[in-house]
């Protein structure tokens, strides 16, 4: 595995292509990124796969909100793991907690078994768990490949103390720590100087105006605070700058 990984979270074919153009190493594919991401449809995965050669890890989350899942929701997650394994995804991005904020080991073992040979990322359910150090250990026991985390804070810069601690715990047989939430090229630069973190997750979003000429105002389709005529899309230039930071740091390390 490459020492430095830049993963871009996308929810459209256009964003996937922009991430690839900017030099991302991998995609996390979801839908509804504006609410934190939920499971994408198979058609979106197929279209992104057809248009983009980057490895894809698919975020699986049946709904917005917490990570305490009913048995119905768990069965949906388990089926989705199978669907995307069969479709050829490199990996899945999952996470289930119990009511006390611990990893729901029974559900996680079921999803891991369904994943088979796929890579598995534990998503930011980790950031709302009760004991991150114990959860990291349990994730290692499960065979999880990567943990996406902000260090249990709103943004990863605020969570740097925990991320530093987790970064030092990384070993070959333990999950790789991937910093996420508020990641920018400058944030990556700071992390490279101050931590052992080598994997970064960003959306690099820019807001674009819709191409609609006729606009019906005051008819919201979702949350009233959201503009129906704004489109969020990955900015390839931001991705390219983030990649440049990682390449420069890697070059310095080798010299």
JSON list of C-alpha atoms in Angstrom, two decimals:
[
{"chain": "A", "resi": 1, "resn": "UNK", "atom": "CA", "xyz": [0.00, 0.00, 0.00]},
{"chain": "A", "resi": 2, "resn": "UNK", "atom": "CA", "xyz": [1.19, 3.53, -0.78]},
{"chain": "A", "resi": 3, "resn": "UNK", "atom": "CA", "xyz": [2.47, 5.38, 2.24]},
{"chain": "A", "resi": 4, "resn": "UNK", "atom": "CA", "xyz": [0.28, 8.43, 1.63]},
{"chain": "A", "resi": 5, "resn": "UNK", "atom": "CA", "xyz": [-3.40, 8.11, 0.67]},
{"chain": "A", "resi": 6, "resn": "UNK", "atom": "CA", "xyz": [-5.69, 10.91, -0.47]},
{"chain": "A", "resi": 7, "resn": "UNK", "atom": "CA", "xyz": [-9.32, 9.80, -0.49]},
{"chain": "A", "resi": 8, "resn": "UNK", "atom": "CA", "xyz": [-12.04, 12.01, -1.91]},
{"chain": "A", "resi": 9, "resn": "UNK", "atom": "CA", "xyz": [-15.67, 11.69, -0.84]},
{"chain": "A", "resi": 10, "resn": "UNK", "atom": "CA", "xyz": [-18.03, 12.11, -3.80]},
{"chain": "A", "resi": 11, "resn": "UNK", "atom": "CA", "xyz": [-21.72, 11.72, -4.53]},
{"chain": "A", "resi": 12, "resn": "UNK", "atom": "CA", "xyz": [-21.83, 12.19, -8.30]},
{"chain": "A", "resi": 13, "resn": "UNK", "atom": "CA", "xyz": [-20.04, 11.08, -11.45]},
{"chain": "A", "resi": 14, "resn": "UNK", "atom": "CA", "xyz": [-18.95, 14.66, -12.07]},
{"chain": "A", "resi": 15, "resn": "UNK", "atom": "CA", "xyz": [-17.32, 14.88, -8.64]},
{"chain": "A", "resi": 16, "resn": "UNK", "atom": "CA", "xyz": [-15.64, 11.49, -9.13]},
{"chain": "A", "resi": 17, "resn": "UNK", "atom": "CA", "xyz": [-14.09, 12.68, -12.39]},
{"chain": "A", "resi": 18, "resn": "UNK", "atom": "CA", "xyz": [-12.93, 15.92, -10.76]},
{"chain": "A", "resi": 19, "resn": "UNK", "atom": "CA", "xyz": [-11.34, 13.96, -7.90]},
{"chain": "A", "resi": 20, "resn": "UNK", "atom": "CA", "xyz": [-9.51, 11.75, -10.37]},
{"chain": "A", "resi": 21, "resn": "UNK", "atom": "CA", "xyz": [-8.36, 14.78, -12.36]},
{"chain": "A", "resi": 22, "resn": "UNK", "atom": "CA", "xyz": [-6.97, 16.33, -9.19]},
{"chain": "A", "resi": 23, "resn": "UNK", "atom": "CA", "xyz": [-4.95, 13.21, -8.35]},
{"chain": "A", "resi": 24, "resn": "UNK", "atom": "CA", "xyz": [-6.99, 11.50, -5.64]},
{"chain": "A", "resi": 25, "resn": "UNK", "atom": "CA", "xyz": [-5.89, 7.95, -4.84]},
{"chain": "A", "resi": 26, "resn": "UNK", "atom": "CA", "xyz": [-9.29, 6.59, -3.94]},
{"chain": "A", "resi": 27, "resn": "UNK", "atom": "CA", "xyz": [-12.98, 7.50, -3.82]},
{"chain": "A", "resi": 28, "resn": "UNK", "atom": "CA", "xyz": [-15.50, 7.15, -1.05]},
{"chain": "A", "resi": 29, "resn": "UNK", "atom": "CA", "xyz": [-18.83, 7.01, -2.85]},
{"chain": "A", "resi": 30, "resn": "UNK", "atom": "CA", "xyz": [-22.07, 8.03, -1.17]},
{"chain": "A", "resi": 31, "resn": "UNK", "atom": "CA", "xyz": [-25.25, 9.91, -1.89]},
{"chain": "A", "resi": 32, "resn": "UNK", "atom": "CA", "xyz": [-26.57, 13.03, -0.13]},
{"chain": "A", "resi": 33, "resn": "UNK", "atom": "CA", "xyz": [-23.15, 14.21, 0.99]},
{"chain": "A", "resi": 34, "resn": "UNK", "atom": "CA", "xyz": [-24.72, 17.44, 2.19]},
{"chain": "A", "resi": 35, "resn": "UNK", "atom": "CA", "xyz": [-26.27, 15.53, 5.14]},
{"chain": "A", "resi": 36, "resn": "UNK", "atom": "CA", "xyz": [-23.12, 13.55, 5.86]},
{"chain": "A", "resi": 37, "resn": "UNK", "atom": "CA", "xyz": [-23.69, 10.86, 3.26]},
{"chain": "A", "resi": 38, "resn": "UNK", "atom": "CA", "xyz": [-25.97, 7.84, 3.01]},
{"chain": "A", "resi": 39, "resn": "UNK", "atom": "CA", "xyz": [-25.77, 4.68, 0.91]},
{"chain": "A", "resi": 40, "resn": "UNK", "atom": "CA", "xyz": [-25.62, 5.32, -2.84]},
{"chain": "A", "resi": 41, "resn": "UNK", "atom": "CA", "xyz": [-27.63, 3.43, -5.41]},
{"chain": "A", "resi": 42, "resn": "UNK", "atom": "CA", "xyz": [-26.09, 0.65, -7.46]},
{"chain": "A", "resi": 43, "resn": "UNK", "atom": "CA", "xyz": [-26.65, 2.63, -10.69]},
{"chain": "A", "resi": 44, "resn": "UNK", "atom": "CA", "xyz": [-24.48, 5.48, -9.40]},
{"chain": "A", "resi": 45, "resn": "UNK", "atom": "CA", "xyz": [-21.72, 3.04, -8.44]},
{"chain": "A", "resi": 46, "resn": "UNK", "atom": "CA", "xyz": [-21.87, 1.41, -11.85]},
{"chain": "A", "resi": 47, "resn": "UNK", "atom": "CA", "xyz": [-21.69, 4.73, -13.67]},
{"chain": "A", "resi": 48, "resn": "UNK", "atom": "CA", "xyz": [-18.77, 6.00, -11.56]},
{"chain": "A", "resi": 49, "resn": "UNK", "atom": "CA", "xyz": [-16.95, 2.68, -12.06]},
{"chain": "A", "resi": 50, "resn": "UNK", "atom": "CA", "xyz": [-17.46, 2.91, -15.81]},
{"chain": "A", "resi": 51, "resn": "UNK", "atom": "CA", "xyz": [-16.14, 6.46, -16.01]},
{"chain": "A", "resi": 52, "resn": "UNK", "atom": "CA", "xyz": [-13.40, 6.47, -13.37]},
{"chain": "A", "resi": 53, "resn": "UNK", "atom": "CA", "xyz": [-10.57, 4.00, -12.77]},
{"chain": "A", "resi": 54, "resn": "UNK", "atom": "CA", "xyz": [-9.96, 4.89, -9.12]},
{"chain": "A", "resi": 55, "resn": "UNK", "atom": "CA", "xyz": [-10.63, 2.30, -6.39]},
{"chain": "A", "resi": 56, "resn": "UNK", "atom": "CA", "xyz": [-14.03, 2.87, -4.79]},
{"chain": "A", "resi": 57, "resn": "UNK", "atom": "CA", "xyz": [-15.07, 2.32, -1.20]},
{"chain": "A", "resi": 58, "resn": "UNK", "atom": "CA", "xyz": [-18.82, 2.62, -0.78]},
{"chain": "A", "resi": 59, "resn": "UNK", "atom": "CA", "xyz": [-20.29, 4.36, 2.26]},
{"chain": "A", "resi": 60, "resn": "UNK", "atom": "CA", "xyz": [-23.15, 2.29, 3.67]},
{"chain": "A", "resi": 61, "resn": "UNK", "atom": "CA", "xyz": [-25.52, 4.17, 5.94]},
{"chain": "A", "resi": 62, "resn": "UNK", "atom": "CA", "xyz": [-29.26, 3.51, 5.68]},
{"chain": "A", "resi": 63, "resn": "UNK", "atom": "CA", "xyz": [-30.34, 6.89, 7.04]},
{"chain": "A", "resi": 64, "resn": "UNK", "atom": "CA", "xyz": [-29.25, 10.22, 8.44]},
{"chain": "A", "resi": 65, "resn": "UNK", "atom": "CA", "xyz": [-28.54, 10.30, 12.18]},
{"chain": "A", "resi": 66, "resn": "UNK", "atom": "CA", "xyz": [-26.93, 8.05, 14.75]},
{"chain": "A", "resi": 67, "resn": "UNK", "atom": "CA", "xyz": [-25.43, 4.59, 14.26]},
{"chain": "A", "resi": 68, "resn": "UNK", "atom": "CA", "xyz": [-27.74, 2.56, 16.51]},
{"chain": "A", "resi": 69, "resn": "UNK", "atom": "CA", "xyz": [-29.45, 0.35, 13.96]},
{"chain": "A", "resi": 70, "resn": "UNK", "atom": "CA", "xyz": [-32.59, -1.74, 14.25]},
{"chain": "A", "resi": 71, "resn": "UNK", "atom": "CA", "xyz": [-32.52, -5.30, 12.95]},
{"chain": "A", "resi": 72, "resn": "UNK", "atom": "CA", "xyz": [-34.34, -4.12, 9.82]},
{"chain": "A", "resi": 73, "resn": "UNK", "atom": "CA", "xyz": [-31.65, -1.49, 9.20]},
{"chain": "A", "resi": 74, "resn": "UNK", "atom": "CA", "xyz": [-28.92, -4.01, 9.87]},
{"chain": "A", "resi": 75, "resn": "UNK", "atom": "CA", "xyz": [-30.39, -6.40, 7.33]},
{"chain": "A", "resi": 76, "resn": "UNK", "atom": "CA", "xyz": [-30.40, -3.56, 4.78]},
{"chain": "A", "resi": 77, "resn": "UNK", "atom": "CA", "xyz": [-26.74, -2.83, 5.52]},
{"chain": "A", "resi": 78, "resn": "UNK", "atom": "CA", "xyz": [-25.83, -6.49, 5.24]},
{"chain": "A", "resi": 79, "resn": "UNK", "atom": "CA", "xyz": [-27.56, -6.77, 1.87]},
{"chain": "A", "resi": 80, "resn": "UNK", "atom": "CA", "xyz": [-25.85, -3.61, 0.64]},
{"chain": "A", "resi": 81, "resn": "UNK", "atom": "CA", "xyz": [-22.43, -5.02, 1.57]},
{"chain": "A", "resi": 82, "resn": "UNK", "atom": "CA", "xyz": [-23.22, -8.06, -0.57]},
{"chain": "A", "resi": 83, "resn": "UNK", "atom": "CA", "xyz": [-24.54, -5.94, -3.45]},
{"chain": "A", "resi": 84, "resn": "UNK", "atom": "CA", "xyz": [-21.42, -3.79, -3.68]},
{"chain": "A", "resi": 85, "resn": "UNK", "atom": "CA", "xyz": [-19.09, -6.73, -3.16]},
{"chain": "A", "resi": 86, "resn": "UNK", "atom": "CA", "xyz": [-20.74, -8.45, -6.10]},
{"chain": "A", "resi": 87, "resn": "UNK", "atom": "CA", "xyz": [-20.56, -5.20, -8.10]},
{"chain": "A", "resi": 88, "resn": "UNK", "atom": "CA", "xyz": [-16.78, -5.01, -7.65]},
{"chain": "A", "resi": 89, "resn": "UNK", "atom": "CA", "xyz": [-16.24, -2.31, -5.04]},
{"chain": "A", "resi": 90, "resn": "UNK", "atom": "CA", "xyz": [-12.76, -2.21, -3.53]},
{"chain": "A", "resi": 91, "resn": "UNK", "atom": "CA", "xyz": [-14.30, -1.81, -0.10]},
{"chain": "A", "resi": 92, "resn": "UNK", "atom": "CA", "xyz": [-17.13, -0.60, 2.09]},
{"chain": "A", "resi": 93, "resn": "UNK", "atom": "CA", "xyz": [-17.33, 2.09, 4.75]},
{"chain": "A", "resi": 94, "resn": "UNK", "atom": "CA", "xyz": [-19.46, 0.97, 7.70]},
{"chain": "A", "resi": 95, "resn": "UNK", "atom": "CA", "xyz": [-20.06, 1.35, 11.43]},
{"chain": "A", "resi": 96, "resn": "UNK", "atom": "CA", "xyz": [-22.60, 0.15, 14.01]},
{"chain": "A", "resi": 97, "resn": "UNK", "atom": "CA", "xyz": [-22.78, 1.17, 17.67]},
{"chain": "A", "resi": 98, "resn": "UNK", "atom": "CA", "xyz": [-24.82, -0.12, 20.58]},
{"chain": "A", "resi": 99, "resn": "UNK", "atom": "CA", "xyz": [-26.87, 2.11, 22.87]},
{"chain": "A", "resi": 100, "resn": "UNK", "atom": "CA", "xyz": [-23.90, 2.57, 25.23]},
{"chain": "A", "resi": 101, "resn": "UNK", "atom": "CA", "xyz": [-21.65, 3.96, 22.49]},
{"chain": "A", "resi": 102, "resn": "UNK", "atom": "CA", "xyz": [-19.57, 0.82, 22.01]},
{"chain": "A", "resi": 103, "resn": "UNK", "atom": "CA", "xyz": [-18.99, -0.99, 18.73]},
{"chain": "A", "resi": 104, "resn": "UNK", "atom": "CA", "xyz": [-21.92, -3.35, 18.15]},
{"chain": "A", "resi": 105, "resn": "UNK", "atom": "CA", "xyz": [-19.67, -6.37, 17.74]},
{"chain": "A", "resi": 106, "resn": "UNK", "atom": "CA", "xyz": [-22.39, -8.81, 16.68]},
{"chain": "A", "resi": 107, "resn": "UNK", "atom": "CA", "xyz": [-23.54, -6.55, 13.87]},
{"chain": "A", "resi": 108, "resn": "UNK", "atom": "CA", "xyz": [-19.99, -5.60, 12.88]},
{"chain": "A", "resi": 109, "resn": "UNK", "atom": "CA", "xyz": [-18.93, -9.26, 12.69]},
{"chain": "A", "resi": 110, "resn": "UNK", "atom": "CA", "xyz": [-21.93, -9.97, 10.47]},
{"chain": "A", "resi": 111, "resn": "UNK", "atom": "CA", "xyz": [-20.99, -7.14, 8.10]},
{"chain": "A", "resi": 112, "resn": "UNK", "atom": "CA", "xyz": [-17.32, -8.13, 8.09]},
{"chain": "A", "resi": 113, "resn": "UNK", "atom": "CA", "xyz": [-18.24, -11.70, 7.18]},
{"chain": "A", "resi": 114, "resn": "UNK", "atom": "CA", "xyz": [-20.41, -10.43, 4.32]},
{"chain": "A", "resi": 115, "resn": "UNK", "atom": "CA", "xyz": [-17.58, -8.17, 3.11]},
{"chain": "A", "resi": 116, "resn": "UNK", "atom": "CA", "xyz": [-15.32, -11.15, 2.48]},
{"chain": "A", "resi": 117, "resn": "UNK", "atom": "CA", "xyz": [-12.11, -10.03, 0.80]},
{"chain": "A", "resi": 118, "resn": "UNK", "atom": "CA", "xyz": [-13.16, -6.39, 0.48]},
{"chain": "A", "resi": 119, "resn": "UNK", "atom": "CA", "xyz": [-11.34, -3.68, 2.42]},
{"chain": "A", "resi": 120, "resn": "UNK", "atom": "CA", "xyz": [-13.37, -2.18, 5.25]},
{"chain": "A", "resi": 121, "resn": "UNK", "atom": "CA", "xyz": [-13.25, 1.34, 6.65]},
{"chain": "A", "resi": 122, "resn": "UNK", "atom": "CA", "xyz": [-14.85, 2.12, 10.01]},
{"chain": "A", "resi": 123, "resn": "UNK", "atom": "CA", "xyz": [-16.52, 5.47, 9.39]},
{"chain": "A", "resi": 124, "resn": "UNK", "atom": "CA", "xyz": [-17.13, 8.34, 11.77]},
{"chain": "A", "resi": 125, "resn": "UNK", "atom": "CA", "xyz": [-19.31, 6.26, 14.06]},
{"chain": "A", "resi": 126, "resn": "UNK", "atom": "CA", "xyz": [-15.85, 6.08, 15.65]},
{"chain": "A", "resi": 127, "resn": "UNK", "atom": "CA", "xyz": [-16.12, 9.80, 16.43]},
{"chain": "A", "resi": 128, "resn": "UNK", "atom": "CA", "xyz": [-19.20, 9.33, 18.60]},
{"chain": "A", "resi": 129, "resn": "UNK", "atom": "CA", "xyz": [-18.12, 6.14, 20.37]},
{"chain": "A", "resi": 130, "resn": "UNK", "atom": "CA", "xyz": [-17.61, 6.13, 24.13]},
{"chain": "A", "resi": 131, "resn": "UNK", "atom": "CA", "xyz": [-14.02, 4.84, 24.23]},
{"chain": "A", "resi": 132, "resn": "UNK", "atom": "CA", "xyz": [-11.96, 5.51, 21.11]},
{"chain": "A", "resi": 133, "resn": "UNK", "atom": "CA", "xyz": [-8.85, 3.63, 22.29]},
{"chain": "A", "resi": 134, "resn": "UNK", "atom": "CA", "xyz": [-10.82, 0.48, 23.08]},
{"chain": "A", "resi": 135, "resn": "UNK", "atom": "CA", "xyz": [-12.78, 0.87, 19.83]},
{"chain": "A", "resi": 136, "resn": "UNK", "atom": "CA", "xyz": [-9.50, 1.08, 17.91]},
{"chain": "A", "resi": 137, "resn": "UNK", "atom": "CA", "xyz": [-8.39, -2.18, 19.52]},
{"chain": "A", "resi": 138, "resn": "UNK", "atom": "CA", "xyz": [-11.69, -3.88, 18.68]},
{"chain": "A", "resi": 139, "resn": "UNK", "atom": "CA", "xyz": [-11.51, -2.61, 15.11]},
{"chain": "A", "resi": 140, "resn": "UNK", "atom": "CA", "xyz": [-8.14, -4.34, 14.85]},
{"chain": "A", "resi": 141, "resn": "UNK", "atom": "CA", "xyz": [-9.65, -7.58, 16.10]},
{"chain": "A", "resi": 142, "resn": "UNK", "atom": "CA", "xyz": [-12.37, -7.32, 13.45]},
{"chain": "A", "resi": 143, "resn": "UNK", "atom": "CA", "xyz": [-9.80, -6.95, 10.69]},
{"chain": "A", "resi": 144, "resn": "UNK", "atom": "CA", "xyz": [-10.83, -3.41, 9.76]},
{"chain": "A", "resi": 145, "resn": "UNK", "atom": "CA", "xyz": [-8.40, -1.82, 7.32]},
{"chain": "A", "resi": 146, "resn": "UNK", "atom": "CA", "xyz": [-8.92, 1.91, 8.00]},
{"chain": "A", "resi": 147, "resn": "UNK", "atom": "CA", "xyz": [-10.62, 4.19, 10.52]},
{"chain": "A", "resi": 148, "resn": "UNK", "atom": "CA", "xyz": [-11.94, 7.52, 9.28]},
{"chain": "A", "resi": 149, "resn": "UNK", "atom": "CA", "xyz": [-11.94, 9.99, 12.15]},
{"chain": "A", "resi": 150, "resn": "UNK", "atom": "CA", "xyz": [-11.83, 13.64, 13.11]},
{"chain": "A", "resi": 151, "resn": "UNK", "atom": "CA", "xyz": [-10.40, 12.76, 16.51]},
{"chain": "A", "resi": 152, "resn": "UNK", "atom": "CA", "xyz": [-13.92, 12.92, 18.01]},
{"chain": "A", "resi": 153, "resn": "UNK", "atom": "CA", "xyz": [-14.23, 16.63, 17.31]},
{"chain": "A", "resi": 154, "resn": "UNK", "atom": "CA", "xyz": [-16.16, 18.75, 14.82]},
{"chain": "A", "resi": 155, "resn": "UNK", "atom": "CA", "xyz": [-13.04, 19.12, 12.68]},
{"chain": "A", "resi": 156, "resn": "UNK", "atom": "CA", "xyz": [-9.80, 17.15, 12.61]},
{"chain": "A", "resi": 157, "resn": "UNK", "atom": "CA", "xyz": [-7.60, 20.11, 13.63]},
{"chain": "A", "resi": 158, "resn": "UNK", "atom": "CA", "xyz": [-9.56, 20.29, 16.89]},
{"chain": "A", "resi": 159, "resn": "UNK", "atom": "CA", "xyz": [-9.16, 16.53, 17.27]},
{"chain": "A", "resi": 160, "resn": "UNK", "atom": "CA", "xyz": [-5.43, 16.49, 16.60]},
{"chain": "A", "resi": 161, "resn": "UNK", "atom": "CA", "xyz": [-4.45, 15.37, 20.15]},
{"chain": "A", "resi": 162, "resn": "UNK", "atom": "CA", "xyz": [-6.42, 12.11, 19.81]},
{"chain": "A", "resi": 163, "resn": "UNK", "atom": "CA", "xyz": [-5.33, 11.68, 16.19]},
{"chain": "A", "resi": 164, "resn": "UNK", "atom": "CA", "xyz": [-1.71, 12.01, 17.28]},
{"chain": "A", "resi": 165, "resn": "UNK", "atom": "CA", "xyz": [-2.25, 9.30, 19.89]},
{"chain": "A", "resi": 166, "resn": "UNK", "atom": "CA", "xyz": [-3.98, 7.00, 17.42]},
{"chain": "A", "resi": 167, "resn": "UNK", "atom": "CA", "xyz": [-1.32, 7.66, 14.81]},
{"chain": "A", "resi": 168, "resn": "UNK", "atom": "CA", "xyz": [1.37, 6.38, 17.16]},
{"chain": "A", "resi": 169, "resn": "UNK", "atom": "CA", "xyz": [-0.65, 3.20, 17.76]},
{"chain": "A", "resi": 170, "resn": "UNK", "atom": "CA", "xyz": [-0.70, 2.25, 14.06]},
{"chain": "A", "resi": 171, "resn": "UNK", "atom": "CA", "xyz": [1.02, -1.04, 13.32]},
{"chain": "A", "resi": 172, "resn": "UNK", "atom": "CA", "xyz": [0.98, -3.28, 10.27]},
{"chain": "A", "resi": 173, "resn": "UNK", "atom": "CA", "xyz": [-1.77, -5.49, 11.69]},
{"chain": "A", "resi": 174, "resn": "UNK", "atom": "CA", "xyz": [-3.85, -2.58, 13.04]},
{"chain": "A", "resi": 175, "resn": "UNK", "atom": "CA", "xyz": [-6.21, -0.19, 11.21]},
{"chain": "A", "resi": 176, "resn": "UNK", "atom": "CA", "xyz": [-4.75, 2.75, 9.34]},
{"chain": "A", "resi": 177, "resn": "UNK", "atom": "CA", "xyz": [-5.90, 6.12, 10.68]},
{"chain": "A", "resi": 178, "resn": "UNK", "atom": "CA", "xyz": [-7.42, 8.47, 8.10]},
{"chain": "A", "resi": 179, "resn": "UNK", "atom": "CA", "xyz": [-8.00, 12.07, 9.15]},
{"chain": "A", "resi": 180, "resn": "UNK", "atom": "CA", "xyz": [-11.28, 13.57, 7.97]},
{"chain": "A", "resi": 181, "resn": "UNK", "atom": "CA", "xyz": [-13.62, 16.54, 8.57]},
{"chain": "A", "resi": 182, "resn": "UNK", "atom": "CA", "xyz": [-12.35, 19.99, 7.68]},
{"chain": "A", "resi": 183, "resn": "UNK", "atom": "CA", "xyz": [-9.42, 18.63, 5.67]},
{"chain": "A", "resi": 184, "resn": "UNK", "atom": "CA", "xyz": [-7.80, 21.19, 3.35]},
{"chain": "A", "resi": 185, "resn": "UNK", "atom": "CA", "xyz": [-4.33, 21.35, 1.78]},
{"chain": "A", "resi": 186, "resn": "UNK", "atom": "CA", "xyz": [-3.15, 23.56, 4.64]},
{"chain": "A", "resi": 187, "resn": "UNK", "atom": "CA", "xyz": [-4.60, 21.19, 7.26]},
{"chain": "A", "resi": 188, "resn": "UNK", "atom": "CA", "xyz": [-2.77, 18.29, 5.60]},
{"chain": "A", "resi": 189, "resn": "UNK", "atom": "CA", "xyz": [0.44, 20.33, 5.72]},
{"chain": "A", "resi": 190, "resn": "UNK", "atom": "CA", "xyz": [0.02, 20.85, 9.47]},
{"chain": "A", "resi": 191, "resn": "UNK", "atom": "CA", "xyz": [-0.75, 17.20, 10.10]},
{"chain": "A", "resi": 192, "resn": "UNK", "atom": "CA", "xyz": [2.26, 16.02, 8.11]},
{"chain": "A", "resi": 193, "resn": "UNK", "atom": "CA", "xyz": [4.50, 18.17, 10.29]},
{"chain": "A", "resi": 194, "resn": "UNK", "atom": "CA", "xyz": [2.94, 17.28, 13.63]},
{"chain": "A", "resi": 195, "resn": "UNK", "atom": "CA", "xyz": [1.57, 13.71, 13.43]},
{"chain": "A", "resi": 196, "resn": "UNK", "atom": "CA", "xyz": [2.19, 10.23, 12.03]},
{"chain": "A", "resi": 197, "resn": "UNK", "atom": "CA", "xyz": [-1.04, 10.37, 10.00]},
{"chain": "A", "resi": 198, "resn": "UNK", "atom": "CA", "xyz": [-0.50, 9.48, 6.34]},
{"chain": "A", "resi": 199, "resn": "UNK", "atom": "CA", "xyz": [-4.10, 9.10, 5.09]},
{"chain": "A", "resi": 200, "resn": "UNK", "atom": "CA", "xyz": [-6.48, 11.98, 4.46]},
{"chain": "A", "resi": 201, "resn": "UNK", "atom": "CA", "xyz": [-10.14, 12.21, 3.48]},
{"chain": "A", "resi": 202, "resn": "UNK", "atom": "CA", "xyz": [-11.68, 15.32, 1.96]},
{"chain": "A", "resi": 203, "resn": "UNK", "atom": "CA", "xyz": [-14.64, 16.36, -0.14]},
{"chain": "A", "resi": 204, "resn": "UNK", "atom": "CA", "xyz": [-13.03, 19.53, -1.61]},
{"chain": "A", "resi": 205, "resn": "UNK", "atom": "CA", "xyz": [-16.48, 20.87, -2.36]},
{"chain": "A", "resi": 206, "resn": "UNK", "atom": "CA", "xyz": [-17.32, 24.03, -4.25]},
{"chain": "A", "resi": 207, "resn": "UNK", "atom": "CA", "xyz": [-20.84, 25.41, -4.67]},
{"chain": "A", "resi": 208, "resn": "UNK", "atom": "CA", "xyz": [-22.05, 25.84, -8.23]},
{"chain": "A", "resi": 209, "resn": "UNK", "atom": "CA", "xyz": [-25.17, 27.58, -9.46]},
{"chain": "A", "resi": 210, "resn": "UNK", "atom": "CA", "xyz": [-27.79, 25.40, -11.12]},
{"chain": "A", "resi": 211, "resn": "UNK", "atom": "CA", "xyz": [-28.28, 25.67, -14.86]},
{"chain": "A", "resi": 212, "resn": "UNK", "atom": "CA", "xyz": [-32.02, 26.17, -14.36]},
{"chain": "A", "resi": 213, "resn": "UNK", "atom": "CA", "xyz": [-33.29, 29.36, -15.98]},
{"chain": "A", "resi": 214, "resn": "UNK", "atom": "CA", "xyz": [-36.85, 29.08, -14.74]},
{"chain": "A", "resi": 215, "resn": "UNK", "atom": "CA", "xyz": [-36.88, 28.98, -10.94]},
{"chain": "A", "resi": 216, "resn": "UNK", "atom": "CA", "xyz": [-39.86, 28.48, -8.67]},
{"chain": "A", "resi": 217, "resn": "UNK", "atom": "CA", "xyz": [-39.01, 30.08, -5.36]},
{"chain": "A", "resi": 218, "resn": "UNK", "atom": "CA", "xyz": [-40.33, 29.13, -1.90]},
{"chain": "A", "resi": 219, "resn": "UNK", "atom": "CA", "xyz": [-41.03, 25.50, -2.82]},
{"chain": "A", "resi": 220, "resn": "UNK", "atom": "CA", "xyz": [-38.38, 23.55, -0.87]},
{"chain": "A", "resi": 221, "resn": "UNK", "atom": "CA", "xyz": [-37.98, 19.86, -1.63]},
{"chain": "A", "resi": 222, "resn": "UNK", "atom": "CA", "xyz": [-36.09, 19.12, 1.58]},
{"chain": "A", "resi": 223, "resn": "UNK", "atom": "CA", "xyz": [-34.74, 21.26, 4.38]},
{"chain": "A", "resi": 224, "resn": "UNK", "atom": "CA", "xyz": [-36.00, 24.85, 3.98]},
{"chain": "A", "resi": 225, "resn": "UNK", "atom": "CA", "xyz": [-32.52, 26.22, 4.80]},
{"chain": "A", "resi": 226, "resn": "UNK", "atom": "CA", "xyz": [-31.04, 24.54, 1.71]},
{"chain": "A", "resi": 227, "resn": "UNK", "atom": "CA", "xyz": [-30.98, 26.30, -1.65]},
{"chain": "A", "resi": 228, "resn": "UNK", "atom": "CA", "xyz": [-32.58, 24.05, -4.27]},
{"chain": "A", "resi": 229, "resn": "UNK", "atom": "CA", "xyz": [-30.57, 25.73, -7.01]},
{"chain": "A", "resi": 230, "resn": "UNK", "atom": "CA", "xyz": [-27.09, 25.22, -5.55]},
{"chain": "A", "resi": 231, "resn": "UNK", "atom": "CA", "xyz": [-25.03, 22.22, -6.62]},
{"chain": "A", "resi": 232, "resn": "UNK", "atom": "CA", "xyz": [-22.16, 20.91, -4.52]},
{"chain": "A", "resi": 233, "resn": "UNK", "atom": "CA", "xyz": [-19.29, 19.47, -6.54]},
{"chain": "A", "resi": 234, "resn": "UNK", "atom": "CA", "xyz": [-15.67, 18.42, -5.98]},
{"chain": "A", "resi": 235, "resn": "UNK", "atom": "CA", "xyz": [-13.10, 21.05, -6.94]},
{"chain": "A", "resi": 236, "resn": "UNK", "atom": "CA", "xyz": [-10.27, 19.33, -8.82]},
{"chain": "A", "resi": 237, "resn": "UNK", "atom": "CA", "xyz": [-7.90, 22.21, -8.09]},
{"chain": "A", "resi": 238, "resn": "UNK", "atom": "CA", "xyz": [-8.29, 21.75, -4.32]},
{"chain": "A", "resi": 239, "resn": "UNK", "atom": "CA", "xyz": [-7.70, 18.01, -4.70]},
{"chain": "A", "resi": 240, "resn": "UNK", "atom": "CA", "xyz": [-4.60, 18.71, -6.78]},
{"chain": "A", "resi": 241, "resn": "UNK", "atom": "CA", "xyz": [-3.23, 21.09, -4.14]},
{"chain": "A", "resi": 242, "resn": "UNK", "atom": "CA", "xyz": [-3.83, 18.53, -1.40]},
{"chain": "A", "resi": 243, "resn": "UNK", "atom": "CA", "xyz": [-2.07, 15.87, -3.46]},
{"chain": "A", "resi": 244, "resn": "UNK", "atom": "CA", "xyz": [0.83, 18.25, -4.07]},
{"chain": "A", "resi": 245, "resn": "UNK", "atom": "CA", "xyz": [1.29, 18.73, -0.33]},
{"chain": "A", "resi": 246, "resn": "UNK", "atom": "CA", "xyz": [1.49, 14.97, 0.22]},
{"chain": "A", "resi": 247, "resn": "UNK", "atom": "CA", "xyz": [3.93, 14.45, -2.66]},
{"chain": "A", "resi": 248, "resn": "UNK", "atom": "CA", "xyz": [6.16, 17.25, -1.41]},
{"chain": "A", "resi": 249, "resn": "UNK", "atom": "CA", "xyz": [6.19, 15.82, 2.11]},
{"chain": "A", "resi": 250, "resn": "UNK", "atom": "CA", "xyz": [6.97, 12.35, 0.80]},
{"chain": "A", "resi": 251, "resn": "UNK", "atom": "CA", "xyz": [9.84, 13.78, -1.27]},
{"chain": "A", "resi": 252, "resn": "UNK", "atom": "CA", "xyz": [11.29, 15.51, 1.79]},
{"chain": "A", "resi": 253, "resn": "UNK", "atom": "CA", "xyz": [11.13, 12.27, 3.77]},
{"chain": "A", "resi": 254, "resn": "UNK", "atom": "CA", "xyz": [13.01, 10.38, 1.08]},
{"chain": "A", "resi": 255, "resn": "UNK", "atom": "CA", "xyz": [15.75, 13.01, 0.69]}
]
